[in-house]
CSV table of C-alpha atoms and ligand atoms in Angstrom, one decimal:
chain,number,residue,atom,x,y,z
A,242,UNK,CA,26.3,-29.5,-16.0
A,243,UNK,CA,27.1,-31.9,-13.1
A,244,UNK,CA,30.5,-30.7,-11.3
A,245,UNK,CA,30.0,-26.8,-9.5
A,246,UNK,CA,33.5,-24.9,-9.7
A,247,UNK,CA,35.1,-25.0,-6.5
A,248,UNK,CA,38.5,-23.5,-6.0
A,249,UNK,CA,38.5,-24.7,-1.8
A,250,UNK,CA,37.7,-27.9,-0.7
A,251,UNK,CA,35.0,-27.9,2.8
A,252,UNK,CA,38.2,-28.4,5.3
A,253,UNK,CA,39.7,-25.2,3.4
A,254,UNK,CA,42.4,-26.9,1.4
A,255,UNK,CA,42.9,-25.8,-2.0
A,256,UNK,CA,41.0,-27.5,-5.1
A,257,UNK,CA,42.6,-26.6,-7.9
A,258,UNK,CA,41.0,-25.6,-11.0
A,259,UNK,CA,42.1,-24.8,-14.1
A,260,UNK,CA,39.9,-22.2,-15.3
A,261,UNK,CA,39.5,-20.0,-12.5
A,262,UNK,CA,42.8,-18.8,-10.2
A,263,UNK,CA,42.4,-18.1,-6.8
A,264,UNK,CA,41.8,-14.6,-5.7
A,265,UNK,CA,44.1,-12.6,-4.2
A,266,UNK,CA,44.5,-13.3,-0.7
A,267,UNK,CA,44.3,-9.7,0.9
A,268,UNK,CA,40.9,-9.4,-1.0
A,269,UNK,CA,39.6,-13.1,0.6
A,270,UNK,CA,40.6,-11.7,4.1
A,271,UNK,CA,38.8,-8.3,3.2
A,272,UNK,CA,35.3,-10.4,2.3
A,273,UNK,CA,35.7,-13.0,5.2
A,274,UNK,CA,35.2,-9.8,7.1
A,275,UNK,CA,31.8,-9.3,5.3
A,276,UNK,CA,31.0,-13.0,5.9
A,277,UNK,CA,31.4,-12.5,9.9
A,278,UNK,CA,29.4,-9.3,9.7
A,279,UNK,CA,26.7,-11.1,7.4
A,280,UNK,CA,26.7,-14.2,9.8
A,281,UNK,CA,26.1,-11.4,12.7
A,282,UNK,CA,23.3,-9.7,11.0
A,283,UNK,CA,21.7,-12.6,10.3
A,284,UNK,CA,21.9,-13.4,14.0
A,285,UNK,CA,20.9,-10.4,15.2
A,286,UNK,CA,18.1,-10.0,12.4
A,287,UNK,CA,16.6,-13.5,14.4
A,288,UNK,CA,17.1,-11.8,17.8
A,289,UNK,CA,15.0,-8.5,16.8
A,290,UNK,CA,12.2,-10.9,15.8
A,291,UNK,CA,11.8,-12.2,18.6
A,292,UNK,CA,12.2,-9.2,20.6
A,293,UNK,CA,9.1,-7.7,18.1
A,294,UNK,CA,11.1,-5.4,16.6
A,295,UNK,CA,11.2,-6.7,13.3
A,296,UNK,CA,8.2,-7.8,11.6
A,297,UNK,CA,9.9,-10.4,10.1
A,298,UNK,CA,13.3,-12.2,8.8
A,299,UNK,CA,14.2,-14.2,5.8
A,300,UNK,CA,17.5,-15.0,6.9
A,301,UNK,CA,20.4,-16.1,4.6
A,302,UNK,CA,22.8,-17.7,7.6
A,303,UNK,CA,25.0,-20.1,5.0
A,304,UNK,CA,24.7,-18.5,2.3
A,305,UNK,CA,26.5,-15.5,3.3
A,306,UNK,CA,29.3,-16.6,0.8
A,307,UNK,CA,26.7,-15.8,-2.1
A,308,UNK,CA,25.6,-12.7,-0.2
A,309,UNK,CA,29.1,-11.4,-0.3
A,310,UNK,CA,30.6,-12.4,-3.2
A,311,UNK,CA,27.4,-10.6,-5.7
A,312,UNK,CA,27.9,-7.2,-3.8
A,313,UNK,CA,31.7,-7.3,-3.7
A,314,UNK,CA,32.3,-8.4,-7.9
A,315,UNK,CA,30.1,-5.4,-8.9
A,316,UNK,CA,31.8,-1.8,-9.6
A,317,UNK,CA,31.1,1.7,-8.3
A,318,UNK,CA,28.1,2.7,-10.9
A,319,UNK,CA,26.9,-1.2,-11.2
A,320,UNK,CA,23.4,-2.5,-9.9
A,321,UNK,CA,22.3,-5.0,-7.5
A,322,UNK,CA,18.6,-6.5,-7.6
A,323,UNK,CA,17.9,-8.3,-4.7
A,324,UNK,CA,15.2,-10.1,-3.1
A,325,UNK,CA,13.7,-10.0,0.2
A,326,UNK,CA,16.7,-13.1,1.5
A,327,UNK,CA,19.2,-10.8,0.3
A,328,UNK,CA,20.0,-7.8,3.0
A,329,UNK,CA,24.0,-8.9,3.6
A,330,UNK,CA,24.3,-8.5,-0.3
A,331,UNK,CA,22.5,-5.4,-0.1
A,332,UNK,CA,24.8,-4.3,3.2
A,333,UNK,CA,28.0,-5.4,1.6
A,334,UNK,CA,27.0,-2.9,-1.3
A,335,UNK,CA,27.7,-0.5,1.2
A,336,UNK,CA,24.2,0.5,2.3
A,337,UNK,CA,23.6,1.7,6.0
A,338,UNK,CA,22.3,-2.1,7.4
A,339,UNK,CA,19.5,0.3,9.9
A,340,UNK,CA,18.4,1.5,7.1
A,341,UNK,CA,17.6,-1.6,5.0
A,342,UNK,CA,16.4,-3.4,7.9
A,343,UNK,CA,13.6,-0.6,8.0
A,344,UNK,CA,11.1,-2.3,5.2
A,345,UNK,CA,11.0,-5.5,7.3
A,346,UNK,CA,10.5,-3.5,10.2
A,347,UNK,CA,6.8,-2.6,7.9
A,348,UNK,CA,8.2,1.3,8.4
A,349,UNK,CA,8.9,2.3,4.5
A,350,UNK,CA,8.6,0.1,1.1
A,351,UNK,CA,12.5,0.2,1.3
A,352,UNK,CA,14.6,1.8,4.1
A,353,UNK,CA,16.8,3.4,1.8
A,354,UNK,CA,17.7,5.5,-1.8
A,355,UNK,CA,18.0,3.1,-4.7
A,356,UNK,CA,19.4,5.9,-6.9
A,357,UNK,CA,22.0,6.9,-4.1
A,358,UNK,CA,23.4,3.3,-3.9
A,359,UNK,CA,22.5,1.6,-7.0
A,360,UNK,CA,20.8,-0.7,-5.3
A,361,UNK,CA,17.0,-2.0,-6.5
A,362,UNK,CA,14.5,-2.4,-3.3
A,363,UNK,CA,14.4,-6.2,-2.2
A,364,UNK,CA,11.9,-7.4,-3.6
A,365,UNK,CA,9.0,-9.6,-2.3
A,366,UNK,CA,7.4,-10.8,-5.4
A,367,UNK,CA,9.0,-13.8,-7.0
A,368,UNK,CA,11.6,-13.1,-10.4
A,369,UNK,CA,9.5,-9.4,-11.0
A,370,UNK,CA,12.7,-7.8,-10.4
A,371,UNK,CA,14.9,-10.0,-13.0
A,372,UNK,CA,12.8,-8.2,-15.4
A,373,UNK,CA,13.6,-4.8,-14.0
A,374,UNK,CA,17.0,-5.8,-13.9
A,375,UNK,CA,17.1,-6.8,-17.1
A,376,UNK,CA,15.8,-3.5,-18.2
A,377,UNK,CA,17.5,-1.3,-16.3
A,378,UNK,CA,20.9,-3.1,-18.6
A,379,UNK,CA,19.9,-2.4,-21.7
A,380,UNK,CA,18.9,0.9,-21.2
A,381,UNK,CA,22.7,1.3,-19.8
A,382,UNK,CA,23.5,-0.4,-23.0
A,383,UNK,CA,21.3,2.2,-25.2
A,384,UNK,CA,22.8,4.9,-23.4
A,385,UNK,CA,26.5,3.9,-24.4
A,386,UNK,CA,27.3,3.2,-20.7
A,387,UNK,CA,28.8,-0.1,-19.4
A,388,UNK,CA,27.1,-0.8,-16.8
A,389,UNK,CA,26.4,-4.3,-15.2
A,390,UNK,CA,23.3,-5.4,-13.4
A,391,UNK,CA,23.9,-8.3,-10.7
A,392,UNK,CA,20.2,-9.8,-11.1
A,393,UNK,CA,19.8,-12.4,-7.3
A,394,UNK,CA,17.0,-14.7,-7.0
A,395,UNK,CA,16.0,-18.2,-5.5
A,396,UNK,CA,15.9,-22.0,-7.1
A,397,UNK,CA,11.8,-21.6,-6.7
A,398,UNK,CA,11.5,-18.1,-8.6
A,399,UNK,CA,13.2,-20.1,-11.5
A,400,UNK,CA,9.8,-21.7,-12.0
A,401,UNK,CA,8.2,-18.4,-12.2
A,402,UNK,CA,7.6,-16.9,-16.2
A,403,UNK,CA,9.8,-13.6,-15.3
A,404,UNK,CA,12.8,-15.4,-14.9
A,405,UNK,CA,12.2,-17.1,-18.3
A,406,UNK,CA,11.1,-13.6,-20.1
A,407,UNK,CA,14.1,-12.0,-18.4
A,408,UNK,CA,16.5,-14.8,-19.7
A,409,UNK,CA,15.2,-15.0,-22.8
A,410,UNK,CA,15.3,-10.7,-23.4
A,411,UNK,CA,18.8,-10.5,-22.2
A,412,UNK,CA,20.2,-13.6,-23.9
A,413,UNK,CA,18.8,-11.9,-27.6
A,414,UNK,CA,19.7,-8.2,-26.8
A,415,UNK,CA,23.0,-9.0,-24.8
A,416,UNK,CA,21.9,-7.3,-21.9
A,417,UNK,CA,24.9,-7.0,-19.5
A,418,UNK,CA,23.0,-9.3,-16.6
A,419,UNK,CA,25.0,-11.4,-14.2
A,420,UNK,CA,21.6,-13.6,-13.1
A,421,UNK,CA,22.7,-15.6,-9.7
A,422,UNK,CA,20.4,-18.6,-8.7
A,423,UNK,CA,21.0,-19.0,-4.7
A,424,UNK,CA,19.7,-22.7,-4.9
A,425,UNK,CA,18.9,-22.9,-1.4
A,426,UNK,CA,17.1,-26.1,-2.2
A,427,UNK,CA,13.8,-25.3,-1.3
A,428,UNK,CA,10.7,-22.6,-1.9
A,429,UNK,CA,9.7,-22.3,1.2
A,430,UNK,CA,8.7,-26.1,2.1
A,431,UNK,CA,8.7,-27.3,-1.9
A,432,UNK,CA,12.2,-29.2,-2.4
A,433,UNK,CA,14.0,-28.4,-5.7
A,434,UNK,CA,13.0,-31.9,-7.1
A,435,UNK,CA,9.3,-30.8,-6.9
A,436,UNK,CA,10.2,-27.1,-9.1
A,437,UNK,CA,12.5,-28.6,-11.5
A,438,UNK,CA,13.4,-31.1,-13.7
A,439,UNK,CA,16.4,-30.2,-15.4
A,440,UNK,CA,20.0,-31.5,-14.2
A,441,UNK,CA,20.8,-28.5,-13.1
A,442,UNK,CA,19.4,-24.9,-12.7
A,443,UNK,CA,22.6,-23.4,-14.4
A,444,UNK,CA,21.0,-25.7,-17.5
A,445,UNK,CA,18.3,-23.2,-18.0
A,446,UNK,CA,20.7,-20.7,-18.8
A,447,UNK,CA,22.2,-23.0,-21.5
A,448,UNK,CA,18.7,-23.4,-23.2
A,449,UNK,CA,18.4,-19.7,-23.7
A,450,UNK,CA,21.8,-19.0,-24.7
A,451,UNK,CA,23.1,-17.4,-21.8
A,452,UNK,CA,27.1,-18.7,-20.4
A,453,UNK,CA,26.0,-20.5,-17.6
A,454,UNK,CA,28.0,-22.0,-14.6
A,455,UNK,CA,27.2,-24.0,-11.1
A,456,UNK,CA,29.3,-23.0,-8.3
A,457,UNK,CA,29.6,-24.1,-4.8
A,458,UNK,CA,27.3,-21.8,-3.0
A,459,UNK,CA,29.5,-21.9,-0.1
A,460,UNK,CA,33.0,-21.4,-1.8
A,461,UNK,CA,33.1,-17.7,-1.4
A,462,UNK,CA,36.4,-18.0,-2.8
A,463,UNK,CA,35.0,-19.5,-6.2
A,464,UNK,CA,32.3,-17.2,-6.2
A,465,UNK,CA,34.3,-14.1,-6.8
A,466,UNK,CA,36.3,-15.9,-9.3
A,467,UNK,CA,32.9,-16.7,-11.4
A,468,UNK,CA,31.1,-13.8,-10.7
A,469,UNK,CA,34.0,-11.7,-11.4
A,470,UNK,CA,34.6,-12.9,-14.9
A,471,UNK,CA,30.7,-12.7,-16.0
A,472,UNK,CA,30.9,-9.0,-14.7
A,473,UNK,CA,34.0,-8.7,-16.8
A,474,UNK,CA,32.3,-9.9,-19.8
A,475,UNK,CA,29.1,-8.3,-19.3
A,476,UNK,CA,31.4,-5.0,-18.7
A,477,UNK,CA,32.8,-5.7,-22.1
A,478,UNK,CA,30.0,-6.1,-24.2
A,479,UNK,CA,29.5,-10.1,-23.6
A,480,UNK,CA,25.9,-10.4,-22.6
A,481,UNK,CA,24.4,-12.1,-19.8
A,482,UNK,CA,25.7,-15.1,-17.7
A,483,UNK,CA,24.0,-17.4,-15.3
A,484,UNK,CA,25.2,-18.6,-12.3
A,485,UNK,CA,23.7,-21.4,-9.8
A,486,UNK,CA,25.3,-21.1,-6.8
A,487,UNK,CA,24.7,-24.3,-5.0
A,488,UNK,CA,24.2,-23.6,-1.0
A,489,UNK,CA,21.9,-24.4,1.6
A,490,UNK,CA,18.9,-22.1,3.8
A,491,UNK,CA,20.3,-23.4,7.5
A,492,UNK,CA,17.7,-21.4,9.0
A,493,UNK,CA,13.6,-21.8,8.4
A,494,UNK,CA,12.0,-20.1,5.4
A,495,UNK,CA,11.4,-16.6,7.5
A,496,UNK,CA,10.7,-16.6,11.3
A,497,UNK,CA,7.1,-17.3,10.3
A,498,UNK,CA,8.1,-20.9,9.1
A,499,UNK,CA,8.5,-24.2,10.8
A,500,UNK,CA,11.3,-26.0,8.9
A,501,UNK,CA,10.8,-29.4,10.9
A,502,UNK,CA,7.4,-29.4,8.8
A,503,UNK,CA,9.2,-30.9,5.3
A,504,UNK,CA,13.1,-31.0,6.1
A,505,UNK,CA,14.9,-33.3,8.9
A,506,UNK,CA,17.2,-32.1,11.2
A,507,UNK,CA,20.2,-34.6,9.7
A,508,UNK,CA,20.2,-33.1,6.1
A,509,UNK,CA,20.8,-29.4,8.1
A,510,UNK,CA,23.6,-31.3,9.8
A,511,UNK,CA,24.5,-32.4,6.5
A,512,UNK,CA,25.0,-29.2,5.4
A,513,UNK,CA,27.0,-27.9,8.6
A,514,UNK,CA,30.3,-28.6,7.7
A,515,UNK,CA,30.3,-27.1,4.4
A,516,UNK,CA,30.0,-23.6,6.4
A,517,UNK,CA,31.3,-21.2,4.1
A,518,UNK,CA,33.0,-18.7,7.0
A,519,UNK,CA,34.4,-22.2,8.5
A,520,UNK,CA,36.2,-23.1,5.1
A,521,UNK,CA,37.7,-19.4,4.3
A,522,UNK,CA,38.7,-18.7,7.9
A,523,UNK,CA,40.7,-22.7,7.6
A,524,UNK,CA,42.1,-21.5,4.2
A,525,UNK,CA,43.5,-18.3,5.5
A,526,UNK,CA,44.6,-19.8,8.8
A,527,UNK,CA,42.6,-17.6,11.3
A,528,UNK,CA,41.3,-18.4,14.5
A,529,UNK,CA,37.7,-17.4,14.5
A,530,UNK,CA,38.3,-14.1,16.7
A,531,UNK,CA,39.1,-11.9,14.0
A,532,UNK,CA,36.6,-9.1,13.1
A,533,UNK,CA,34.2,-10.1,16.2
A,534,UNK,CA,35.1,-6.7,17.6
A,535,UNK,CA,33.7,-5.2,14.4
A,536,UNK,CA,30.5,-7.7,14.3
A,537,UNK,CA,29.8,-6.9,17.7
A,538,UNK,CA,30.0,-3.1,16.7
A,539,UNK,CA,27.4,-4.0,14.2
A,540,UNK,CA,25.3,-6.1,16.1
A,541,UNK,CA,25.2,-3.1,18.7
A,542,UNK,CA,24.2,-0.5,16.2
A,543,UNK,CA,21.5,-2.8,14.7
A,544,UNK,CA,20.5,-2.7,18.6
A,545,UNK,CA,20.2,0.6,18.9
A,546,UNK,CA,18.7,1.4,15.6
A,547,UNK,CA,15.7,-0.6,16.1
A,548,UNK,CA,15.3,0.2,19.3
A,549,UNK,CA,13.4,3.9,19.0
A,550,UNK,CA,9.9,3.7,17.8
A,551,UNK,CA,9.5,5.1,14.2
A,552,UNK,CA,6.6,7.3,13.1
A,553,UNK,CA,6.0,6.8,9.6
A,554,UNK,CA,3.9,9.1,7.7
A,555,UNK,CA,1.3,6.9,6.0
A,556,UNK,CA,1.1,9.9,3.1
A,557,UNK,CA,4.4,8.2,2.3
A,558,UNK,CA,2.8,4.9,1.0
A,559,UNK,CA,2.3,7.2,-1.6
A,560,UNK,CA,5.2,8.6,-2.5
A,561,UNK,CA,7.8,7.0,-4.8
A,562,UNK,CA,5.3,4.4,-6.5
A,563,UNK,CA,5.2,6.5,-9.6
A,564,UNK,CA,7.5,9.4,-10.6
A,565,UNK,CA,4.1,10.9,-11.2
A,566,UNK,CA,1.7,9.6,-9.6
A,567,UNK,CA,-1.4,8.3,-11.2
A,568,UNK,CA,-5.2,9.8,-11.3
A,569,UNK,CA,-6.1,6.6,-8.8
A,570,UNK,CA,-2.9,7.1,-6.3
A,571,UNK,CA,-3.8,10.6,-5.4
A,572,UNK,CA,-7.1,9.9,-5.3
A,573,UNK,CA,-6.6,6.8,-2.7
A,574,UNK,CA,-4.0,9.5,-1.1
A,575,UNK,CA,-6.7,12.2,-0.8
A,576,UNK,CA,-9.1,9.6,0.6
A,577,UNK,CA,-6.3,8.3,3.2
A,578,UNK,CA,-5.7,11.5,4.6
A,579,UNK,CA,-9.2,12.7,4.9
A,580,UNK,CA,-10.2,9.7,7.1
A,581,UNK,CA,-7.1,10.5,9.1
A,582,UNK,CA,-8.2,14.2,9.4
A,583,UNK,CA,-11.5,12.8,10.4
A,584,UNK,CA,-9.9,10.5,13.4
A,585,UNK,CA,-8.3,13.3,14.2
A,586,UNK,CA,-11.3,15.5,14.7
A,587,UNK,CA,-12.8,15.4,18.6
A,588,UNK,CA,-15.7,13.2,19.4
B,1228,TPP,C1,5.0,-14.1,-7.5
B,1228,TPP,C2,5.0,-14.7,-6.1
B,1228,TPP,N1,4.4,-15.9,-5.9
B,1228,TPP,C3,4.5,-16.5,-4.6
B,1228,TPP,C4,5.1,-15.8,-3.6
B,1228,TPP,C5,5.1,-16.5,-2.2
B,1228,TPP,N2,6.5,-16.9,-1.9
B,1228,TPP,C6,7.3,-16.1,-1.1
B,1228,TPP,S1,8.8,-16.8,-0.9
B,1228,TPP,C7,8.4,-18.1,-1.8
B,1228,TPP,C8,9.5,-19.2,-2.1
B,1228,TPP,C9,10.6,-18.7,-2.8
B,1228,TPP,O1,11.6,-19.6,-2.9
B,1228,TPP,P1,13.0,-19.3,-3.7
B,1228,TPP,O2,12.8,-18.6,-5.0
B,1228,TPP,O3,13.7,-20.6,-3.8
B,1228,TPP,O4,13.8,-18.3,-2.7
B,1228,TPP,P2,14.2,-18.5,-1.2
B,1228,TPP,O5,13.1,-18.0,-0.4
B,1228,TPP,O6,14.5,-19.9,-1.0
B,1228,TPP,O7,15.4,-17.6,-1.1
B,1228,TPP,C10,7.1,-18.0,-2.3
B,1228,TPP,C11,6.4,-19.1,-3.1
B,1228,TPP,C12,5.7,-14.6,-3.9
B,1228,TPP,N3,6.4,-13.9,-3.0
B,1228,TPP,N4,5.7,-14.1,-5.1
């Protein structure tokens, strides 16, 4: 697998493609909205670090065409599993952005309701949640319902044995999984070279079984066109797909990272032109102002969100881990709040 779909070329012309049509221009004006409010929030995400009111930021600033296009492709009672680099996908889903930033402001394990948005918690640990994923669509499948599970994770968690046990179970059982590979070319400061030796990530899919395609990570255009049609087929009973989406991390790992360390500053310029809000906004002929009211908007109520000084209960690290909760959670519960009590107590 050597050539990624692309239906626009980086200057926004078309590239035609016979496979794939182009979608339907209302709807590409529609999601380059969501890539200027996802270019925002990553901004703004970077500004609240630095301000201390976010613990910390992985940001995905160019690859908000993946971000988008996973979020938009899925229908009303479909799931999204992200990871910890995937908040715009998780906003896009339609989930209050204050809300999710809460877990990386170290207030709550998540910020908001799974179960009310059908949306997974991001998750820290590498490729655990392709797994839950995975099972989460063939008990939808059990249950007679067709469901669709949009499974995101990085080039590096590829390398971990979940993504390979998560492949493998869906590929045999037909689990309706749309797995997307955001190769952002690097885990942190490992390049892609040093994690894999296949051609291609998308390659892995082929090995299990699974459809698999590379896209153009920053073709937002293509990506709903691929995405789309491996919901479709999922929807419909066709098992799993895999989809690399080749893009680029523009910013460092997380806020916490110095990206000078193992990258040089002329493959990010490199990457630059291949902006994926650039190419859209040259395809549909706009001039760069559009929606800025709106991202401002957003930008302001991120502002204001993060601004008031939160007062977790620590009794809810408890809560939620188990639907009941084991004999050595409540027993860690009863020992927190007692030593709380006992701070409590005058000297
Ligand atoms: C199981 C596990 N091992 C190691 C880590 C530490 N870690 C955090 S992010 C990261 C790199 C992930 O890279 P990739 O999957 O390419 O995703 P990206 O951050 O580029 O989006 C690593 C090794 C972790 N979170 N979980």
């Amino acid at each position: 697998m050597t050539e990624a779909v692309r239906l626009l070329n980086p200057d926004g012309t078309v590239h035609p493609d016979e496979r794939y049509a182009m979608p339907d221009p209302a709807e590409l004006r529609a999601r380059y909205r969501s890539l200027v409010l996802g270019r925002r929030l990553n901004e703004q995400a970077g500004a609240l670090v630095r301000q201390g009111k976010l613990a910390v930021y992985p940001s995905s600033l160019g690859q908000e065409a993946c971000q988008v296009a996973a979020a938009a492709v899925l229908r009303s009672g479909d799931w999204l599993f992200p990871t910890y680099r995937d908040t715009v996908a998780v906003v896009e889903r339609g989930v209050d952005p204050v809300e999710v930033l809460m877990m990386l402001r170290g207030d709550w394990h998540c910020g908001y309701d799974p179960a009310t948005h059908h949306v997974a918690p991001q998750s820290t640990p590498l490729a655990t949640q392709l797994l839950h994923a995975v099972g989460v669509a063939h008990a939808a499948t059990l249950k007679g319902e067709d469901t669709v599970v949009m499974a995101l994770c990085g080039d590096g968690a590829t390398s971990e044995g979940d993504f390979h046990e998560a492949l493998n179970f869906a590929a045999v059982f037909g689990a309706p999984v749309v797995f997307l590979v955001q190769n952002n070319k690097y885990a942190i400061s490992v390049p892609l070279a040093r994690q894999s030796a296949a051609k291609s990530l998308a390659d892995k899919g082929i090995g299990y079984g699974v459809p698999s395609a590379l896209v153009d990570g920053n073709d937002l255009a293509a990506l709903l066109a691929v995405l789309g049609e491996a919901v479709e087929r999922a929807a419909s009973g066709g098992g799993p797909t895999l989809v690399e989406a080749d893009t680029y991390r523009i910013d460092a790992h997380t806020n916490a990272d110095d990206a000078t360390r193992y990258r040089t500053d002329a493959e990010v310029d490199e990457w630059r032109p291949r902006d994926p809000l650039v190419r859209m906004r040259s395809y549909l002929g706009l001039s760069g102002d559009e929606f800025r009211d709106d991202a401002e908007e957003l930008a302001a109520r991120l502002r204001a969100g993060l601004s008031t000084e939160s007062a977790p209960d620590p009794a809810e690290l408890f809560a939620h881990v188990y639907a009941t909760p084991t004999p050595q959670l409540t027993t860690q519960a009863d020992l927190l709040r007692a030593e709380l009590e006992a701070d409590e107590e005058p000297a």
